[in-house]
Each structure stands twice: as C-alpha cells, then as structure tokens.
PDB file of C-alpha atoms and ligand atoms in Angstrom:
ATOM      1  CA  MET A1316      52.868 -15.792 -14.782  1.00 40.00           C
ATOM      2  CA  ALA A1317      51.983 -16.487 -11.175  1.00 42.00           C
ATOM      3  CA  ASN A1318      50.606 -20.794 -11.105  1.00 39.00           C
ATOM      4  CA  LEU A1319      47.074 -21.331 -10.691  1.00 43.00           C
ATOM      5  CA  TYR A1320      48.028 -24.414  -8.435  1.00 41.00           C
ATOM      6  CA  PRO A1321      51.269 -24.906  -6.239  1.00 40.00           C
ATOM      7  CA  MET A1322      54.098 -26.304  -7.701  1.00 38.00           C
ATOM      8  CA  PRO A1323      54.789 -30.185  -7.163  1.00 45.00           C
ATOM      9  CA  ASP A1324      56.851 -31.292  -4.328  1.00 47.00           C
ATOM     10  CA  TYR A1325      56.506 -34.479  -2.286  1.00 48.00           C
ATOM     11  CA  ARG A1326      54.198 -32.843  -0.012  1.00 53.00           C
ATOM     12  CA  SER A1327      51.921 -31.889  -3.865  1.00 84.00           C
ATOM     13  CA  PHE A1328      52.246 -34.752  -5.318  1.00 94.00           C
ATOM     14  CA  ILE A1329      48.622 -36.601  -5.973  1.00 96.00           C
ATOM     15  CA  ASN A1330      49.566 -40.286  -6.133  1.00 97.00           C
ATOM     16  CA  TYR A1331      45.354 -40.965  -7.916  1.00 98.00           C
ATOM     17  CA  ALA A1332      44.389 -44.354  -6.940  1.00 98.00           C
ATOM     18  CA  HIS A1333      42.245 -44.690 -10.821  1.00 99.00           C
ATOM     19  CA  ARG A1334      38.764 -45.589 -10.531  1.00 99.00           C
ATOM     20  CA  GLY A1335      40.316 -46.325  -6.791  1.00 98.00           C
ATOM     21  CA  ALA A1336      43.061 -49.423  -7.000  1.00 98.00           C
ATOM     22  CA  SER A1337      41.360 -50.680  -9.994  1.00 98.00           C
ATOM     23  CA  GLU A1338      44.292 -53.008 -10.771  1.00 98.00           C
ATOM     24  CA  TYR A1339      43.627 -55.470  -7.719  1.00 98.00           C
ATOM     25  CA  ALA A1340      39.824 -54.166  -6.552  1.00 98.00           C
ATOM     26  CA  PRO A1341      36.047 -53.556  -8.604  1.00 98.00           C
ATOM     27  CA  GLU A1342      36.758 -50.851 -10.138  1.00 99.00           C
ATOM     28  CA  ASN A1343      35.121 -47.563  -9.004  1.00 99.00           C
ATOM     29  CA  THR A1344      33.218 -49.161  -6.155  1.00 99.00           C
ATOM     30  CA  LEU A1345      34.119 -48.173  -2.259  1.00 98.00           C
ATOM     31  CA  LEU A1346      36.257 -51.238  -1.938  1.00 98.00           C
ATOM     32  CA  SER A1347      38.679 -50.357  -4.614  1.00 98.00           C
ATOM     33  CA  PHE A1348      38.672 -46.470  -3.426  1.00 98.00           C
ATOM     34  CA  TYR A1349      39.879 -47.787   0.137  1.00 98.00           C
ATOM     35  CA  THR A1350      42.439 -50.516  -1.117  1.00 98.00           C
ATOM     36  CA  GLY A1351      43.869 -47.425  -2.893  1.00 97.00           C
ATOM     37  CA  ILE A1352      44.387 -45.202   0.959  1.00 97.00           C
ATOM     38  CA  LEU A1353      45.702 -48.290   2.136  1.00 97.00           C
ATOM     39  CA  MET A1354      48.273 -48.807  -0.978  1.00 97.00           C
ATOM     40  CA  GLY A1355      49.236 -44.743   0.030  1.00 96.00           C
ATOM     41  CA  ALA A1356      47.212 -43.234  -2.553  1.00 97.00           C
ATOM     42  CA  ASN A1357      46.484 -39.774  -1.552  1.00 96.00           C
ATOM     43  CA  GLY A1358      44.068 -38.872  -4.327  1.00 97.00           C
ATOM     44  CA  ILE A1359      41.401 -40.536  -6.225  1.00 98.00           C
ATOM     45  CA  GLU A1360      39.836 -40.441  -9.455  1.00 99.00           C
ATOM     46  CA  THR A1361      36.672 -41.314 -10.362  1.00 99.00           C
ATOM     47  CA  ASP A1362      33.834 -41.314 -13.196  1.00 99.00           C
ATOM     48  CA  VAL A1363      30.503 -39.858 -13.029  1.00 98.00           C
ATOM     49  CA  GLN A1364      27.155 -40.633 -14.374  1.00 98.00           C
ATOM     50  CA  ARG A1365      23.461 -40.504 -14.328  1.00 98.00           C
ATOM     51  CA  THR A1366      21.031 -42.970 -13.435  1.00 98.00           C
ATOM     52  CA  LYS A1367      17.943 -43.183 -15.479  1.00 98.00           C
ATOM     53  CA  ASP A1368      16.095 -41.563 -11.747  1.00 98.00           C
ATOM     54  CA  GLY A1369      18.583 -38.866 -11.969  1.00 98.00           C
ATOM     55  CA  ILE A1370      21.096 -40.084  -9.052  1.00 98.00           C
ATOM     56  CA  LEU A1371      24.987 -39.273  -9.946  1.00 98.00           C
ATOM     57  CA  VAL A1372      26.649 -42.894 -10.018  1.00 98.00           C
ATOM     58  CA  LEU A1373      30.374 -43.724 -10.371  1.00 99.00           C
ATOM     59  CA  PHE A1374      30.641 -45.544 -13.333  1.00 98.00           C
ATOM     60  CA  HIS A1375      33.020 -45.637 -16.293  1.00 98.00           C
ATOM     61  CA  ASP A1376      32.121 -47.194 -19.124  1.00 98.00           C
ATOM     62  CA  GLY A1377      29.217 -46.270 -21.997  1.00 98.00           C
ATOM     63  CA  SER A1378      27.946 -50.035 -21.438  1.00 98.00           C
ATOM     64  CA  LEU A1379      27.431 -52.174 -18.072  1.00 98.00           C
ATOM     65  CA  THR A1380      28.665 -55.540 -20.029  1.00 98.00           C
ATOM     66  CA  ARG A1381      32.493 -55.793 -18.956  1.00 98.00           C
ATOM     67  CA  VAL A1382      32.637 -54.910 -15.475  1.00 98.00           C
ATOM     68  CA  THR A1383      28.999 -56.561 -14.504  1.00 98.00           C
ATOM     69  CA  GLY A1384      28.062 -58.730 -17.381  1.00 98.00           C
ATOM     70  CA  GLU A1385      24.619 -56.782 -17.795  1.00 98.00           C
ATOM     71  CA  GLU A1386      23.147 -55.465 -20.651  1.00 98.00           C
ATOM     72  CA  GLY A1387      22.375 -51.924 -21.623  1.00 98.00           C
ATOM     73  CA  ALA A1388      24.072 -48.617 -20.004  1.00 98.00           C
ATOM     74  CA  VAL A1389      23.932 -46.800 -16.257  1.00 98.00           C
ATOM     75  CA  ALA A1390      21.275 -44.368 -17.703  1.00 98.00           C
ATOM     76  CA  ASP A1391      18.705 -47.315 -18.626  1.00 98.00           C
ATOM     77  CA  TYR A1392      18.490 -48.131 -15.354  1.00 98.00           C
ATOM     78  CA  THR A1393      17.160 -46.577 -11.994  1.00 98.00           C
ATOM     79  CA  TYR A1394      19.482 -46.397  -8.846  1.00 98.00           C
ATOM     80  CA  GLU A1395      17.574 -49.284  -7.255  1.00 98.00           C
ATOM     81  CA  GLU A1396      17.916 -51.412 -10.215  1.00 98.00           C
ATOM     82  CA  LEU A1397      21.823 -51.001 -11.016  1.00 98.00           C
ATOM     83  CA  ARG A1398      22.336 -52.082  -7.150  1.00 98.00           C
ATOM     84  CA  ARG A1399      21.187 -55.538  -7.588  1.00 98.00           C
ATOM     85  CA  PHE A1400      24.322 -55.639  -9.996  1.00 98.00           C
ATOM     86  CA  SER A1401      27.832 -56.577  -9.035  1.00 98.00           C
ATOM     87  CA  VAL A1402      30.769 -55.024 -10.214  1.00 98.00           C
ATOM     88  CA  LYS A1403      33.451 -57.492 -10.163  1.00 98.00           C
ATOM     89  CA  ARG A1404      37.174 -58.007 -10.175  1.00 98.00           C
ATOM     90  CA  GLY A1405      38.579 -61.501 -10.439  1.00 96.00           C
ATOM     91  CA  HIS A1406      37.383 -63.499  -7.276  1.00 97.00           C
ATOM     92  CA  LEU A1407      36.002 -59.637  -5.249  1.00 98.00           C
ATOM     93  CA  SER A1408      32.883 -58.074  -6.269  1.00 98.00           C
ATOM     94  CA  ASP A1409      30.703 -54.960  -4.968  1.00 98.00           C
ATOM     95  CA  LYS A1410      27.798 -52.293  -5.700  1.00 98.00           C
ATOM     96  CA  ILE A1411      28.039 -49.377  -8.033  1.00 98.00           C
ATOM     97  CA  CYS A1412      28.427 -46.573  -5.744  1.00 98.00           C
ATOM     98  CA  THR A1413      27.154 -42.848  -5.941  1.00 98.00           C
ATOM     99  CA  LEU A1414      28.955 -39.977  -5.707  1.00 98.00           C
ATOM    100  CA  GLU A1415      27.124 -39.112  -2.718  1.00 98.00           C
ATOM    101  CA  ALA A1416      28.517 -42.336  -0.687  1.00 98.00           C
ATOM    102  CA  PHE A1417      31.609 -41.574  -2.221  1.00 99.00           C
ATOM    103  CA  LEU A1418      31.576 -38.191  -0.573  1.00 99.00           C
ATOM    104  CA  GLN A1419      29.826 -39.278   2.823  1.00 98.00           C
ATOM    105  CA  ASN A1420      33.048 -41.534   2.905  1.00 98.00           C
ATOM    106  CA  PHE A1421      35.706 -39.837   1.961  1.00 98.00           C
ATOM    107  CA  CYS A1422      34.935 -35.708   2.508  1.00 98.00           C
ATOM    108  CA  HIS A1423      36.655 -35.786   5.912  1.00 98.00           C
ATOM    109  CA  ARG A1424      40.070 -37.417   4.488  1.00 97.00           C
ATOM    110  CA  ASP A1425      43.118 -35.449   3.392  1.00 96.00           C
ATOM    111  CA  LEU A1426      42.800 -36.560  -0.175  1.00 97.00           C
ATOM    112  CA  THR A1427      42.640 -34.959  -3.780  1.00 97.00           C
ATOM    113  CA  PHE A1428      39.678 -36.086  -5.715  1.00 98.00           C
ATOM    114  CA  ALA A1429      39.445 -35.843  -9.344  1.00 98.00           C
ATOM    115  CA  ILE A1430      35.833 -36.287 -10.933  1.00 98.00           C
ATOM    116  CA  GLU A1431      35.782 -36.719 -14.027  1.00 98.00           C
ATOM    117  CA  LEU A1432      32.238 -36.194 -15.936  1.00 98.00           C
ATOM    118  CA  LYS A1433      31.437 -38.888 -18.319  1.00 97.00           C
ATOM    119  CA  SER A1434      28.675 -37.174 -19.642  1.00 90.00           C
ATOM    120  CA  ALA A1435      27.026 -33.761 -20.316  1.00 92.00           C
ATOM    121  CA  GLY A1436      24.466 -32.188 -17.981  1.00 96.00           C
ATOM    122  CA  VAL A1437      25.617 -33.324 -15.009  1.00 98.00           C
ATOM    123  CA  GLU A1438      27.422 -29.940 -13.883  1.00 98.00           C
ATOM    124  CA  GLU A1439      25.209 -28.325 -11.208  1.00 98.00           C
ATOM    125  CA  ASP A1440      24.440 -31.516  -9.391  1.00 98.00           C
ATOM    126  CA  THR A1441      27.949 -32.284  -9.223  1.00 98.00           C
ATOM    127  CA  ALA A1442      28.447 -29.053  -7.953  1.00 98.00           C
ATOM    128  CA  ALA A1443      25.886 -29.352  -5.351  1.00 98.00           C
ATOM    129  CA  LEU A1444      27.016 -32.460  -3.849  1.00 98.00           C
ATOM    130  CA  ILE A1445      30.247 -30.966  -3.728  1.00 98.00           C
ATOM    131  CA  ARG A1446      29.839 -28.229  -1.863  1.00 98.00           C
ATOM    132  CA  ARG A1447      27.089 -30.540   0.619  1.00 98.00           C
ATOM    133  CA  TYR A1448      30.210 -32.256   1.549  1.00 98.00           C
ATOM    134  CA  GLY A1449      32.288 -29.267   1.859  1.00 98.00           C
ATOM    135  CA  VAL A1450      35.513 -30.888  -0.177  1.00 98.00           C
ATOM    136  CA  GLU A1451      35.784 -27.667  -2.995  1.00 98.00           C
ATOM    137  CA  GLU A1452      39.337 -27.074  -2.413  1.00 96.00           C
ATOM    138  CA  LYS A1453      39.573 -30.910  -2.356  1.00 97.00           C
ATOM    139  CA  VAL A1454      38.352 -31.602  -6.047  1.00 97.00           C
ATOM    140  CA  VAL A1455      39.979 -31.152  -9.543  1.00 98.00           C
ATOM    141  CA  ILE A1456      37.027 -31.910 -12.053  1.00 98.00           C
ATOM    142  CA  THR A1457      37.899 -33.217 -14.946  1.00 98.00           C
ATOM    143  CA  SER A1458      37.231 -34.116 -18.482  1.00 98.00           C
ATOM    144  CA  PHE A1459      37.924 -35.113 -21.955  1.00 98.00           C
ATOM    145  CA  GLY A1460      34.728 -32.581 -23.217  1.00 97.00           C
ATOM    146  CA  PHE A1461      36.106 -29.295 -23.152  1.00 98.00           C
ATOM    147  CA  GLN A1462      32.345 -28.052 -23.248  1.00 97.00           C
ATOM    148  CA  ASN A1463      31.793 -30.370 -20.238  1.00 97.00           C
ATOM    149  CA  LEU A1464      34.466 -28.313 -18.566  1.00 98.00           C
ATOM    150  CA  CYS A1465      32.984 -24.783 -19.928  1.00 98.00           C
ATOM    151  CA  ALA A1466      29.545 -25.444 -17.985  1.00 97.00           C
ATOM    152  CA  MET A1467      31.518 -26.624 -14.712  1.00 98.00           C
ATOM    153  CA  ARG A1468      33.200 -23.023 -15.063  1.00 98.00           C
ATOM    154  CA  LYS A1469      29.983 -21.401 -14.967  1.00 97.00           C
ATOM    155  CA  ALA A1470      28.202 -23.574 -12.692  1.00 97.00           C
ATOM    156  CA  ALA A1471      31.149 -23.516 -10.108  1.00 98.00           C
ATOM    157  CA  PRO A1472      33.612 -20.765 -10.503  1.00 97.00           C
ATOM    158  CA  GLU A1473      35.030 -21.862  -7.473  1.00 97.00           C
ATOM    159  CA  LEU A1474      36.132 -25.514  -8.342  1.00 97.00           C
ATOM    160  CA  LYS A1475      39.625 -26.438  -9.892  1.00 97.00           C
ATOM    161  CA  CYS A1476      38.894 -28.123 -13.392  1.00 98.00           C
ATOM    162  CA  GLY A1477      41.629 -29.942 -15.508  1.00 98.00           C
ATOM    163  CA  PHE A1478      41.152 -30.649 -19.244  1.00 98.00           C
ATOM    164  CA  LEU A1479      42.009 -34.456 -20.362  1.00 98.00           C
ATOM    165  CA  THR A1480      43.678 -34.763 -23.758  1.00 98.00           C
ATOM    166  CA  SER A1481      45.374 -37.125 -25.920  1.00 97.00           C
ATOM    167  CA  THR A1482      46.659 -33.717 -28.110  1.00 96.00           C
ATOM    168  CA  VAL A1483      47.843 -30.164 -25.912  1.00 98.00           C
ATOM    169  CA  THR A1484      47.706 -27.064 -28.233  1.00 98.00           C
ATOM    170  CA  ASP A1485      48.460 -23.805 -27.626  1.00 97.00           C
ATOM    171  CA  GLU A1486      45.005 -22.791 -28.808  1.00 98.00           C
ATOM    172  CA  ARG A1487      43.537 -24.831 -26.360  1.00 98.00           C
ATOM    173  CA  LEU A1488      45.910 -23.658 -23.293  1.00 98.00           C
ATOM    174  CA  ALA A1489      45.226 -20.501 -24.287  1.00 98.00           C
ATOM    175  CA  GLU A1490      41.521 -21.270 -24.058  1.00 98.00           C
ATOM    176  CA  MET A1491      42.045 -23.178 -20.087  1.00 98.00           C
ATOM    177  CA  LYS A1492      44.055 -20.017 -19.347  1.00 97.00           C
ATOM    178  CA  GLU A1493      41.335 -17.411 -20.765  1.00 97.00           C
ATOM    179  CA  LEU A1494      38.204 -19.823 -18.765  1.00 97.00           C
ATOM    180  CA  GLY A1495      40.629 -20.412 -15.731  1.00 97.00           C
ATOM    181  CA  ILE A1496      41.141 -24.419 -16.406  1.00 97.00           C
ATOM    182  CA  GLY A1497      44.428 -24.649 -14.044  1.00 97.00           C
ATOM    183  CA  GLU A1498      45.818 -27.874 -15.329  1.00 97.00           C
ATOM    184  CA  ILE A1499      46.458 -29.567 -17.966  1.00 98.00           C
ATOM    185  CA  CYS A1500      46.413 -33.508 -17.855  1.00 98.00           C
ATOM    186  CA  PRO A1501      47.784 -35.092 -21.555  1.00 98.00           C
ATOM    187  CA  LYS A1502      48.373 -38.417 -22.329  1.00 98.00           C
ATOM    188  CA  ALA A1503      51.508 -40.409 -19.971  1.00 98.00           C
ATOM    189  CA  THR A1504      53.132 -41.431 -23.062  1.00 98.00           C
ATOM    190  CA  GLU A1505      53.217 -38.063 -24.698  1.00 97.00           C
ATOM    191  CA  ILE A1506      54.579 -36.176 -21.901  1.00 97.00           C
ATOM    192  CA  THR A1507      58.443 -34.772 -22.544  1.00 96.00           C
ATOM    193  CA  ALA A1508      60.419 -32.834 -19.266  1.00 96.00           C
ATOM    194  CA  ALA A1509      60.415 -30.075 -21.520  1.00 97.00           C
ATOM    195  CA  ASP A1510      56.572 -29.437 -22.533  1.00 96.00           C
ATOM    196  CA  THR A1511      56.289 -30.081 -18.422  1.00 96.00           C
ATOM    197  CA  VAL A1512      58.846 -27.366 -17.748  1.00 96.00           C
ATOM    198  CA  ARG A1513      57.148 -25.277 -20.409  1.00 97.00           C
ATOM    199  CA  TRP A1514      53.423 -25.542 -19.235  1.00 97.00           C
ATOM    200  CA  HIS A1515      54.565 -24.858 -15.461  1.00 96.00           C
ATOM    201  CA  GLU A1516      56.342 -21.659 -16.305  1.00 96.00           C
ATOM    202  CA  MET A1517      52.806 -20.945 -18.060  1.00 96.00           C
ATOM    203  CA  GLY A1518      51.311 -21.303 -15.078  1.00 95.00           C
ATOM    204  CA  PHE A1519      49.168 -24.685 -15.516  1.00 96.00           C
ATOM    205  CA  ASN A1520      49.527 -28.251 -13.139  1.00 96.00           C
ATOM    206  CA  VAL A1521      50.691 -31.077 -14.828  1.00 97.00           C
ATOM    207  CA  ARG A1522      48.869 -34.497 -14.257  1.00 97.00           C
ATOM    208  CA  ALA A1523      49.068 -37.701 -16.560  1.00 98.00           C
ATOM    209  CA  TRP A1524      46.843 -40.322 -17.513  1.00 98.00           C
ATOM    210  CA  GLY A1525      46.782 -43.342 -19.402  1.00 98.00           C
ATOM    211  CA  VAL A1526      49.833 -44.954 -16.998  1.00 98.00           C
ATOM    212  CA  ALA A1527      49.315 -48.588 -18.282  1.00 98.00           C
ATOM    213  CA  ASN A1528      52.800 -49.906 -16.465  1.00 98.00           C
ATOM    214  CA  THR A1529      55.046 -49.079 -14.375  1.00 98.00           C
ATOM    215  CA  GLU A1530      57.798 -48.142 -17.055  1.00 98.00           C
ATOM    216  CA  ILE A1531      55.109 -45.561 -18.263  1.00 98.00           C
ATOM    217  CA  MET A1532      54.618 -44.469 -14.475  1.00 98.00           C
ATOM    218  CA  LEU A1533      58.616 -43.807 -14.532  1.00 97.00           C
ATOM    219  CA  SER A1534      58.868 -42.175 -17.673  1.00 96.00           C
ATOM    220  CA  ALA A1535      55.464 -39.818 -16.358  1.00 97.00           C
ATOM    221  CA  CYS A1536      57.581 -38.784 -13.058  1.00 96.00           C
ATOM    222  CA  GLU A1537      60.848 -38.272 -14.474  1.00 95.00           C
ATOM    223  CA  ALA A1538      59.468 -35.543 -16.865  1.00 96.00           C
ATOM    224  CA  GLY A1539      58.158 -33.384 -13.676  1.00 95.00           C
ATOM    225  CA  VAL A1540      54.226 -33.983 -13.638  1.00 96.00           C
ATOM    226  CA  ASP A1541      52.427 -32.813 -10.542  1.00 95.00           C
ATOM    227  CA  GLY A1542      50.376 -36.135 -10.535  1.00 97.00           C
ATOM    228  CA  MET A1543      49.020 -39.279 -12.809  1.00 98.00           C
ATOM    229  CA  THR A1544      46.282 -41.154 -12.230  1.00 98.00           C
ATOM    230  CA  VAL A1545      47.173 -45.381 -12.042  1.00 98.00           C
ATOM    231  CA  ASN A1546      45.556 -48.764 -11.473  1.00 98.00           C
ATOM    232  CA  PHE A1547      48.058 -49.778  -9.151  1.00 98.00           C
ATOM    233  CA  PRO A1548      48.749 -46.721  -6.432  1.00 97.00           C
ATOM    234  CA  ASP A1549      50.938 -49.130  -4.121  1.00 97.00           C
ATOM    235  CA  LYS A1550      53.885 -48.986  -7.082  1.00 97.00           C
ATOM    236  CA  LEU A1551      53.961 -45.414  -7.453  1.00 97.00           C
ATOM    237  CA  THR A1552      54.075 -45.226  -3.158  1.00 95.00           C
ATOM    238  CA  ALA A1553      56.856 -47.498  -3.242  1.00 94.00           C
ATOM    239  CA  TYR A1554      58.334 -45.078  -6.146  1.00 94.00           C
ATOM    240  CA  ILE A1555      57.654 -41.090  -4.204  1.00 92.00           C
ATOM    241  CA  ALA A1556      59.207 -43.316  -0.856  1.00 89.00           C
ATOM    242  CA  GLU A1557      62.398 -44.083  -2.500  1.00 89.00           C
ATOM    243  CA  LYS A1558      62.502 -40.782  -4.321  1.00 86.00           C
ATOM    244  CA  TRP A1559      61.959 -38.197  -1.459  1.00 81.00           C
ATOM    245  CA  GLY A1560      61.790 -40.472   1.777  1.00 77.00           C
ATOM    246  CA  THR A1561      58.506 -41.081   3.601  1.00 64.00           C
ATOM    247  CA  LYS A1562      56.681 -38.020   4.960  1.00 55.00           C
ATOM    248  CA  ALA A1563      57.693 -37.285   8.584  1.00 40.00           C
TER     249      ALA A1563
HETATM  250  O1  G3P B1929      43.290 -40.109 -14.949  1.00 70.66           O
HETATM  251  C1  G3P B1929      41.853 -39.741 -16.107  1.00 70.66           C
HETATM  252  C2  G3P B1929      41.761 -41.134 -16.614  1.00 70.66           C
HETATM  253  O2  G3P B1929      40.554 -41.737 -15.862  1.00 70.66           O
HETATM  254  C3  G3P B1929      40.822 -41.233 -17.942  1.00 70.66           C
HETATM  255  O3  G3P B1929      40.532 -42.052 -18.770  1.00 70.66           O
HETATM  256  O4  G3P B1929      39.035 -43.512 -19.547  1.00 70.66           O
HETATM  257  O5  G3P B1929      39.658 -44.223 -17.545  1.00 70.66           O
HETATM  258  O6  G3P B1929      37.787 -42.037 -17.725  1.00 70.66           O
HETATM  259  P1  G3P B1929      39.486 -42.830 -18.284  1.00 70.66           P
HETATM  260 CA1   CA B1930      38.422 -41.632 -15.228  1.00 70.66          CA
END
C-alpha cells in the first residue's frame, strides 16, 4: 500500500521543538520557538485554544496557573487581558502568543508545524489562518480527540492530520485510513521497532510524543520513528548529526 506521507530519511525526520524548546524557555512562546530553531529543530509543536473573545492562542494547559501563576483558564479571558500575564520558565518570561503571530513569524521558514487542537470548535478558524499564511503543506494538525480530527478533515481536507494516542488499535488505524488521517502519534515508551515497521507498511507516518528524557528519545529513534516532539531539541539535533551527519 502506498504511503500517505514520505518515508523517513535524514531529510524528512522531524525534530519538533515541543511547545518550543520548552526545557529551556517559557513554553509556547515566541522565545521558546526561536530557541528551538537555534537548537536545530526542523519542526515546531504547539497547542491551540480559544480566548473569551474568540482569538486563537497557543497554550497547553486547561488552567493558567502552572506557567503564569494566574487563576482561571484561557477561555475566561479576552486576548488583551491575557497579554497582561507572563509565561515563565526560570528567569525567562514572555507573553502568550496568538496562532496568527506564530504564523507571521515562521510561515516563511523551512519548518514543519505540528498544531495540536486542545479544544473542539477551533477547526475552521485554525484552517482559515493556515490558508491565509499559505502553510498548508507545512502543517500537521494533531489531537488526542479523534472527533476533533474528524471535524478538521471535513473543514480542511487538504491538511495532513496526526492522531495522538496512548493506545494504538487496528480498529482505530482502519478508521484513520478511511478518513485520510495519515500520521499515527503513539506514546514514545510504547513504540517497538516491529510496530513501526508494521505501521509504515500500512502506509502511516509515525511520530512519537511523550519523550521525557534522552533514553526514551534514543529508544524511539532506534524504533525507526519519522520524528518526535522533544522539549530539548538540542539533544535530538546532536543525535541526528552523529547518526546521519550534518546536511550539506
Ligand atoms: O507531541 C504531542 C504532545 O504535545 C502531546 O502531549 O500534553 O504536550 O500536548 P501534550
Ligand atoms: Ca501538545
């Protein structure tokens, strides 16, 4: 069966800076994304939610507390109100970023964008922004919510989609095939080389998530995945350089 997406080699393996280089900089901010690029990431992963006044912003948690110290959730505030808060990581801080600002900053770069839908009902507006900035070919829409991906496939059939899951079943893979969802994103600790070979043979791209440390990063690489999200893209860049050498 033909692959929906290209098979991996050193040119197509994606080192996604997860919420940017979030081990080093405030997650899901421009500072974190640029840090990831400086560390050699060729992809950026981020999370989309909607503010009270309908703006799409990049934020992971259901609560503002862990990274901003504020109470409530993204949806409780307008974007202008959220701009008053700071996202912190150690001594560094930055502002919550909109999806539009993200695309303005990075649309012209040679990067792949894994854009995760963190809530339902953002599909149409997310797709509209992706089209406005002309990055359809560079984006993979992801979600743990299978229904969110079904909605996205309807809203924007031209966009690639990836299903994030802890449990890969043949039933789900069959549904994905039916819907044209070409990327399976299993938890890194659950992936074996045999799984990867099988999923590739079925035509899926395989991208790992939940890479908590370098040991897991190495085991997922050795299992033959096509890419992964890492909070420490510098370490994955170093591994890739050692394994494949640097690009000419
Ligand atoms: O790589 C996808 C990953 O971001 C999923 O987990 O919790 O960081 O959104 P989470
Ligand atoms: Ca995410």
